[in-house]
PDB file of C-alpha atoms in Angstrom:
ATOM      1  CA  MET A  24     -42.450  13.922 -11.266  1.00  0.00           C
ATOM      2  CA  THR A  25     -43.630  17.530 -11.272  1.00  0.00           C
ATOM      3  CA  ASP A  26     -46.206  16.800 -13.969  1.00  0.00           C
ATOM      4  CA  ALA A  27     -47.587  13.871 -11.998  1.00  0.00           C
ATOM      5  CA  LEU A  28     -47.882  16.036  -8.876  1.00  0.00           C
ATOM      6  CA  LEU A  29     -49.733  18.758 -10.778  1.00  0.00           C
ATOM      7  CA  ILE A  30     -52.095  16.218 -12.301  1.00  0.00           C
ATOM      8  CA  SER A  31     -52.818  14.632  -8.911  1.00  0.00           C
ATOM      9  CA  ASN A  32     -53.514  18.059  -7.383  1.00  0.00           C
ATOM     10  CA  ALA A  33     -55.867  18.902 -10.236  1.00  0.00           C
ATOM     11  CA  VAL A  34     -57.711  15.625  -9.791  1.00  0.00           C
ATOM     12  CA  LEU A  35     -58.002  16.210  -6.025  1.00  0.00           C
ATOM     13  CA  TRP A  36     -59.402  19.685  -6.577  1.00  0.00           C
ATOM     14  CA  CYS A  37     -61.953  18.291  -8.998  1.00  0.00           C
ATOM     15  CA  VAL A  38     -62.996  15.707  -6.419  1.00  0.00           C
ATOM     16  CA  VAL A  39     -63.303  18.390  -3.722  1.00  0.00           C
ATOM     17  CA  ILE A  40     -65.456  20.575  -5.973  1.00  0.00           C
ATOM     18  CA  VAL A  41     -67.701  17.659  -6.881  1.00  0.00           C
ATOM     19  CA  LEU A  42     -68.101  16.696  -3.206  1.00  0.00           C
ATOM     20  CA  ALA A  43     -68.929  20.286  -2.299  1.00  0.00           C
ATOM     21  CA  LEU A  44     -71.637  20.367  -4.959  1.00  0.00           C
ATOM     22  CA  VAL A  45     -73.037  17.066  -3.696  1.00  0.00           C
ATOM     23  CA  VAL A  46     -73.146  18.372  -0.104  1.00  0.00           C
ATOM     24  CA  LEU A  47     -74.963  21.523  -1.231  1.00  0.00           C
ATOM     25  CA  ALA A  48     -77.472  19.445  -3.173  1.00  0.00           C
ATOM     26  CA  LEU A  49     -78.080  17.175  -0.167  1.00  0.00           C
ATOM     27  CA  ALA A  50     -78.479  20.180   2.137  1.00  0.00           C
ATOM     28  CA  ARG A  51     -81.095  21.604  -0.210  1.00  0.00           C
ATOM     29  CA  GLN A  52     -82.992  18.307  -0.252  1.00  0.00           C
ATOM     30  CA  VAL A  53     -82.929  18.112   3.541  1.00  0.00           C
ATOM     31  CA  GLY A  54     -84.439  21.595   3.685  1.00  0.00           C
ATOM     32  CA  VAL A  55     -87.170  20.614   1.234  1.00  0.00           C
ATOM     33  CA  LEU A  56     -87.993  17.484   3.244  1.00  0.00           C
ATOM     34  CA  HIS A  57     -88.065  19.497   6.471  1.00  0.00           C
ATOM     35  CA  GLU A  58     -90.681  21.812   4.950  1.00  0.00           C
ATOM     36  CA  ARG A  59     -92.788  18.950   3.619  1.00  0.00           C
ATOM     37  CA  VAL A  60     -92.825  16.758   6.729  1.00  0.00           C
ATOM     38  CA  SER A  61     -95.472  17.885   9.184  1.00  0.00           C
ATOM     39  CA  PRO A  62     -94.422  18.193  12.819  1.00  0.00           C
ATOM     40  CA  ALA A  63     -95.735  15.462  15.084  1.00  0.00           C
ATOM     41  CA  GLY A  64     -97.877  16.842  17.841  1.00  0.00           C
ATOM     42  CA  ALA A  65     -99.364  15.051  20.799  1.00  0.00           C
ATOM     43  CA  LEU A  66    -102.283  12.791  19.864  1.00  0.00           C
ATOM     44  CA  MET A  67    -105.315  14.488  21.374  1.00  0.00           C
ATOM     45  CA  PRO A  68    -108.267  12.239  22.294  1.00  0.00           C
ATOM     46  CA  THR A  69    -111.839  13.320  21.637  1.00  0.00           C
ATOM     47  CA  THR A  70    -113.149  12.254  25.053  1.00  0.00           C
ATOM     48  CA  GLY A  71    -112.799  14.033  28.364  1.00  0.00           C
ATOM     49  CA  PRO A  72    -112.543  17.778  29.019  1.00  0.00           C
ATOM     50  CA  LYS A  73    -112.164  19.869  25.889  1.00  0.00           C
ATOM     51  CA  VAL A  74    -109.271  22.195  25.206  1.00  0.00           C
ATOM     52  CA  GLY A  75    -110.416  25.732  25.899  1.00  0.00           C
ATOM     53  CA  GLU A  76    -112.762  24.740  28.728  1.00  0.00           C
ATOM     54  CA  ASP A  77    -112.357  25.828  32.347  1.00  0.00           C
ATOM     55  CA  THR A  78    -111.000  23.080  34.586  1.00  0.00           C
ATOM     56  CA  GLN A  79    -112.730  22.307  37.845  1.00  0.00           C
ATOM     57  CA  PRO A  80    -110.524  22.685  40.938  1.00  0.00           C
ATOM     58  CA  ALA A  81    -110.000  19.477  42.886  1.00  0.00           C
ATOM     59  CA  THR A  82    -107.660  18.370  45.656  1.00  0.00           C
ATOM     60  CA  TYR A  83    -105.807  15.055  45.686  1.00  0.00           C
ATOM     61  CA  ARG A  84    -103.501  13.461  48.223  1.00  0.00           C
ATOM     62  CA  ALA A  85    -100.031  12.898  46.779  1.00  0.00           C
ATOM     63  CA  LEU A  86     -97.499  10.345  47.967  1.00  0.00           C
ATOM     64  CA  GLY A  87     -96.144  11.557  51.275  1.00  0.00           C
ATOM     65  CA  GLY A  88     -99.545  12.832  52.364  1.00  0.00           C
ATOM     66  CA  THR A  89     -99.415  16.358  50.919  1.00  0.00           C
ATOM     67  CA  GLU A  90    -102.644  17.820  49.538  1.00  0.00           C
ATOM     68  CA  THR A  91    -102.268  18.888  45.901  1.00  0.00           C
ATOM     69  CA  GLY A  92    -104.759  21.123  44.141  1.00  0.00           C
ATOM     70  CA  ILE A  93    -105.324  20.608  40.412  1.00  0.00           C
ATOM     71  CA  GLY A  94    -107.510  22.770  38.190  1.00  0.00           C
ATOM     72  CA  GLY A  95    -108.912  26.253  38.457  1.00  0.00           C
ATOM     73  CA  PRO A  96    -106.869  29.478  38.434  1.00  0.00           C
ATOM     74  CA  SER A  97    -103.314  29.140  39.716  1.00  0.00           C
ATOM     75  CA  ALA A  98    -102.363  30.961  42.893  1.00  0.00           C
ATOM     76  CA  ASP A  99     -98.732  31.437  41.820  1.00  0.00           C
ATOM     77  CA  GLY A 100     -99.473  32.477  38.231  1.00  0.00           C
ATOM     78  CA  ARG A 101     -97.895  29.395  36.671  1.00  0.00           C
ATOM     79  CA  ALA A 102     -99.382  26.904  34.250  1.00  0.00           C
ATOM     80  CA  THR A 103     -99.606  23.302  35.474  1.00  0.00           C
ATOM     81  CA  LEU A 104     -98.280  20.332  33.519  1.00  0.00           C
ATOM     82  CA  VAL A 105     -99.649  16.979  34.675  1.00  0.00           C
ATOM     83  CA  LEU A 106     -97.869  13.888  33.325  1.00  0.00           C
ATOM     84  CA  TRP A 107     -99.451  10.470  33.866  1.00  0.00           C
ATOM     85  CA  VAL A 108     -96.820   7.759  34.150  1.00  0.00           C
ATOM     86  CA  SER A 109     -96.500   4.172  35.339  1.00  0.00           C
ATOM     87  CA  PRO A 110     -93.677   2.165  36.958  1.00  0.00           C
ATOM     88  CA  THR A 111     -94.172  -0.481  34.245  1.00  0.00           C
ATOM     89  CA  CYS A 112     -93.980   1.957  31.308  1.00  0.00           C
ATOM     90  CA  PRO A 113     -90.444   2.350  29.854  1.00  0.00           C
ATOM     91  CA  VAL A 114     -91.487   5.287  27.647  1.00  0.00           C
ATOM     92  CA  CYS A 115     -92.814   7.086  30.723  1.00  0.00           C
ATOM     93  CA  LYS A 116     -89.501   6.649  32.508  1.00  0.00           C
ATOM     94  CA  ALA A 117     -87.623   8.106  29.549  1.00  0.00           C
ATOM     95  CA  LEU A 118     -89.953  11.139  29.420  1.00  0.00           C
ATOM     96  CA  VAL A 119     -89.655  12.107  33.082  1.00  0.00           C
ATOM     97  CA  PRO A 120     -86.300  13.953  32.724  1.00  0.00           C
ATOM     98  CA  THR A 121     -87.659  15.705  29.637  1.00  0.00           C
ATOM     99  CA  ALA A 122     -90.738  16.873  31.525  1.00  0.00           C
ATOM    100  CA  ILE A 123     -88.583  18.163  34.386  1.00  0.00           C
ATOM    101  CA  SER A 124     -86.276  20.033  32.012  1.00  0.00           C
ATOM    102  CA  MET A 125     -89.202  21.574  30.126  1.00  0.00           C
ATOM    103  CA  ALA A 126     -90.970  22.566  33.334  1.00  0.00           C
ATOM    104  CA  HIS A 127     -87.868  24.426  34.502  1.00  0.00           C
ATOM    105  CA  ALA A 128     -87.369  26.136  31.137  1.00  0.00           C
ATOM    106  CA  GLU A 129     -91.016  27.201  30.776  1.00  0.00           C
ATOM    107  CA  ARG A 130     -91.634  27.901  34.485  1.00  0.00           C
ATOM    108  CA  LEU A 131     -94.359  25.276  34.694  1.00  0.00           C
ATOM    109  CA  ARG A 132     -95.703  23.633  37.813  1.00  0.00           C
ATOM    110  CA  LEU A 133     -95.054  19.929  37.269  1.00  0.00           C
ATOM    111  CA  VAL A 134     -97.228  17.193  38.750  1.00  0.00           C
ATOM    112  CA  PHE A 135     -96.905  13.448  38.157  1.00  0.00           C
ATOM    113  CA  ALA A 136     -99.897  11.116  38.341  1.00  0.00           C
ATOM    114  CA  SER A 137    -100.669   7.415  38.137  1.00  0.00           C
ATOM    115  CA  ASP A 138    -103.074   4.816  39.509  1.00  0.00           C
ATOM    116  CA  GLY A 139    -103.003   1.390  41.137  1.00  0.00           C
ATOM    117  CA  ASP A 140    -103.013  -0.038  44.629  1.00  0.00           C
ATOM    118  CA  LYS A 141     -99.310  -0.860  44.999  1.00  0.00           C
ATOM    119  CA  LEU A 142     -98.190   2.338  46.707  1.00  0.00           C
ATOM    120  CA  GLU A 143     -94.843   0.778  47.642  1.00  0.00           C
ATOM    121  CA  GLN A 144     -94.102   0.244  43.943  1.00  0.00           C
ATOM    122  CA  HIS A 145     -94.951   3.860  43.175  1.00  0.00           C
ATOM    123  CA  GLN A 146     -92.788   5.097  46.041  1.00  0.00           C
ATOM    124  CA  ALA A 147     -89.858   2.995  44.799  1.00  0.00           C
ATOM    125  CA  TYR A 148     -90.453   4.440  41.318  1.00  0.00           C
ATOM    126  CA  VAL A 149     -90.372   7.990  42.682  1.00  0.00           C
ATOM    127  CA  ASN A 150     -87.177   7.278  44.600  1.00  0.00           C
ATOM    128  CA  ASP A 151     -85.537   5.664  41.567  1.00  0.00           C
ATOM    129  CA  LEU A 152     -86.288   8.670  39.356  1.00  0.00           C
ATOM    130  CA  ARG A 153     -85.452  11.128  42.152  1.00  0.00           C
ATOM    131  CA  ILE A 154     -88.679  13.077  41.739  1.00  0.00           C
ATOM    132  CA  GLU A 155     -89.516  13.297  45.441  1.00  0.00           C
ATOM    133  CA  SER A 156     -89.751  17.089  45.207  1.00  0.00           C
ATOM    134  CA  TYR A 157     -92.682  16.886  42.769  1.00  0.00           C
ATOM    135  CA  PRO A 158     -96.249  15.939  43.705  1.00  0.00           C
ATOM    136  CA  TYR A 159     -97.015  12.342  42.659  1.00  0.00           C
ATOM    137  CA  ILE A 160    -100.740  11.600  42.743  1.00  0.00           C
ATOM    138  CA  VAL A 161    -101.956   8.004  42.728  1.00  0.00           C
ATOM    139  CA  SER A 162    -105.662   8.219  41.928  1.00  0.00           C
ATOM    140  CA  GLN A 163    -107.859   6.384  39.447  1.00  0.00           C
ATOM    141  CA  ALA A 164    -110.516   9.068  39.770  1.00  0.00           C
ATOM    142  CA  PHE A 165    -108.017  11.760  38.766  1.00  0.00           C
ATOM    143  CA  GLY A 166    -107.130   9.925  35.559  1.00  0.00           C
ATOM    144  CA  MET A 167    -110.783   9.260  34.757  1.00  0.00           C
ATOM    145  CA  SER A 168    -111.630  12.948  35.154  1.00  0.00           C
ATOM    146  CA  TYR A 169    -109.334  13.711  32.206  1.00  0.00           C
ATOM    147  CA  ALA A 170    -110.210  10.524  30.263  1.00  0.00           C
ATOM    148  CA  VAL A 171    -106.687   9.115  30.489  1.00  0.00           C
ATOM    149  CA  SER A 172    -106.693   5.737  28.742  1.00  0.00           C
ATOM    150  CA  LYS A 173    -103.099   5.292  27.541  1.00  0.00           C
ATOM    151  CA  LEU A 174     -99.727   6.324  28.919  1.00  0.00           C
ATOM    152  CA  PRO A 175     -97.766   8.504  28.925  1.00  0.00           C
ATOM    153  CA  PHE A 176    -100.479  11.154  28.869  1.00  0.00           C
ATOM    154  CA  ALA A 177    -100.217  14.845  29.692  1.00  0.00           C
ATOM    155  CA  VAL A 178    -102.448  17.854  30.170  1.00  0.00           C
ATOM    156  CA  LEU A 179    -101.430  21.491  30.376  1.00  0.00           C
ATOM    157  CA  ILE A 180    -103.636  23.793  32.431  1.00  0.00           C
ATOM    158  CA  GLY A 181    -103.064  27.523  32.086  1.00  0.00           C
ATOM    159  CA  ALA A 182    -102.632  29.878  35.000  1.00  0.00           C
ATOM    160  CA  ASP A 183    -106.205  31.027  34.325  1.00  0.00           C
ATOM    161  CA  GLY A 184    -107.517  27.511  34.924  1.00  0.00           C
ATOM    162  CA  VAL A 185    -108.307  26.842  31.254  1.00  0.00           C
ATOM    163  CA  LEU A 186    -107.271  23.528  29.712  1.00  0.00           C
ATOM    164  CA  LYS A 187    -104.718  24.662  27.134  1.00  0.00           C
ATOM    165  CA  SER A 188    -103.685  21.323  25.613  1.00  0.00           C
ATOM    166  CA  LYS A 189    -103.662  17.589  26.242  1.00  0.00           C
ATOM    167  CA  GLY A 190    -102.694  14.361  24.563  1.00  0.00           C
ATOM    168  CA  LEU A 191    -100.777  11.133  24.392  1.00  0.00           C
ATOM    169  CA  VAL A 192     -97.072  11.986  24.573  1.00  0.00           C
ATOM    170  CA  ASN A 193     -94.382   9.538  23.501  1.00  0.00           C
ATOM    171  CA  THR A 194     -91.510  11.908  22.670  1.00  0.00           C
ATOM    172  CA  ARG A 195     -89.973  15.244  23.631  1.00  0.00           C
ATOM    173  CA  GLU A 196     -91.609  16.752  20.542  1.00  0.00           C
ATOM    174  CA  HIS A 197     -95.029  15.660  21.777  1.00  0.00           C
ATOM    175  CA  LEU A 198     -94.464  17.345  25.141  1.00  0.00           C
ATOM    176  CA  GLU A 199     -93.143  20.496  23.509  1.00  0.00           C
ATOM    177  CA  SER A 200     -96.205  20.623  21.245  1.00  0.00           C
ATOM    178  CA  LEU A 201     -98.398  21.075  24.329  1.00  0.00           C
ATOM    179  CA  VAL A 202     -96.516  24.246  25.251  1.00  0.00           C
ATOM    180  CA  GLU A 203     -96.566  25.426  21.639  1.00  0.00           C
ATOM    181  CA  SER A 204    -100.346  24.978  21.599  1.00  0.00           C
ATOM    182  CA  MET A 205    -100.708  27.061  24.762  1.00  0.00           C
ATOM    183  CA  GLN A 206     -98.451  29.832  23.513  1.00  0.00           C
ATOM    184  CA  SER A 207     -99.969  29.998  20.029  1.00  0.00           C
ATOM    185  CA  GLY A 208    -103.577  29.633  21.132  1.00  0.00           C
ATOM    186  CA  ILE A 209    -104.085  26.822  18.615  1.00  0.00           C
ATOM    187  CA  ARG A 210    -105.646  23.662  20.057  1.00  0.00           C
ATOM    188  CA  SER A 211    -103.078  21.259  18.651  1.00  0.00           C
ATOM    189  CA  LEU A 212    -100.084  21.132  16.350  1.00  0.00           C
ATOM    190  CA  GLN A 213    -102.190  19.228  13.834  1.00  0.00           C
ATOM    191  CA  ASP A 214    -104.617  22.164  13.714  1.00  0.00           C
ATOM    192  CA  PHE A 215    -101.658  24.495  13.174  1.00  0.00           C
ATOM    193  CA  VAL A 216    -100.492  22.405  10.215  1.00  0.00           C
ATOM    194  CA  GLY A 217    -104.006  22.473   8.771  1.00  0.00           C
ATOM    195  CA  ILE A 218    -104.170  26.269   9.052  1.00  0.00           C
ATOM    196  CA  ALA A 219    -100.753  26.617   7.395  1.00  0.00           C
ATOM    197  CA  ASP A 220    -101.822  24.321   4.547  1.00  0.00           C
ATOM    198  CA  ARG A 221    -104.987  26.352   3.954  1.00  0.00           C
ATOM    199  CA  GLN A 222    -102.982  29.564   3.912  1.00  0.00           C
ATOM    200  CA  ASP A 223    -100.581  28.064   1.364  1.00  0.00           C
ATOM    201  CA  ASP A 224    -103.475  26.938  -0.829  1.00  0.00           C
ATOM    202  CA  ALA A 225    -105.078  30.367  -0.629  1.00  0.00           C
ATOM    203  CA  SER A 226    -101.834  32.109  -1.553  1.00  0.00           C
ATOM    204  CA  LEU A 227    -101.390  29.811  -4.545  1.00  0.00           C
ATOM    205  CA  ARG A 228    -104.891  30.734  -5.742  1.00  0.00           C
ATOM    206  CA  GLY A 229    -104.188  34.409  -5.149  1.00  0.00           C
ATOM    207  CA  GLN A 230    -106.864  34.647  -2.469  1.00  0.00           C
ATOM    208  CA  PRO A 231    -106.578  36.144   1.022  1.00  0.00           C
ATOM    209  CA  SER A 232    -105.997  33.463   3.713  1.00  0.00           C
TER     210      SER A 232
END
């Protein structure tokens, strides 16, 4: 009986050691994959205002009748995040809480925008998402001024009035990449990946990056 117990304990310890080695190997592979997979930034269109250009100040009437200024230097020193959404876009609806959370964390001024003639539908959408405290601009001209063709779409305007980043945003990572672009000074996350790849190639060749 004692011999059988000792043998079973030895076998269990062997299994535990093997499992621990397997977990370590898997953790190493996950780290390697994480380094190899490029981060997914917002898809930046080639049309419309260019990143790095000054934005032109304009005033739009939001739902509720309030006048909302977009573009140009910010009076309160905050950057402005504009997110174009639609009541018929399920991805947009899922991104709204993310945009609100990010705006609070990064101290951004958050503005929602859309277009269409059914103002009652937009008002119901605002009430459903409980975003009454944020400006919600319904204007086709506003979207055209930033070449918005697909939703959800976002632009980030710095406190200095310069367009810091823009793009089609489908996930939290896409939204976060806009802030990363502003903070790093790199136009897009794809450009950042390209710079990192060139630096790696240069270091492998023994050349300065």
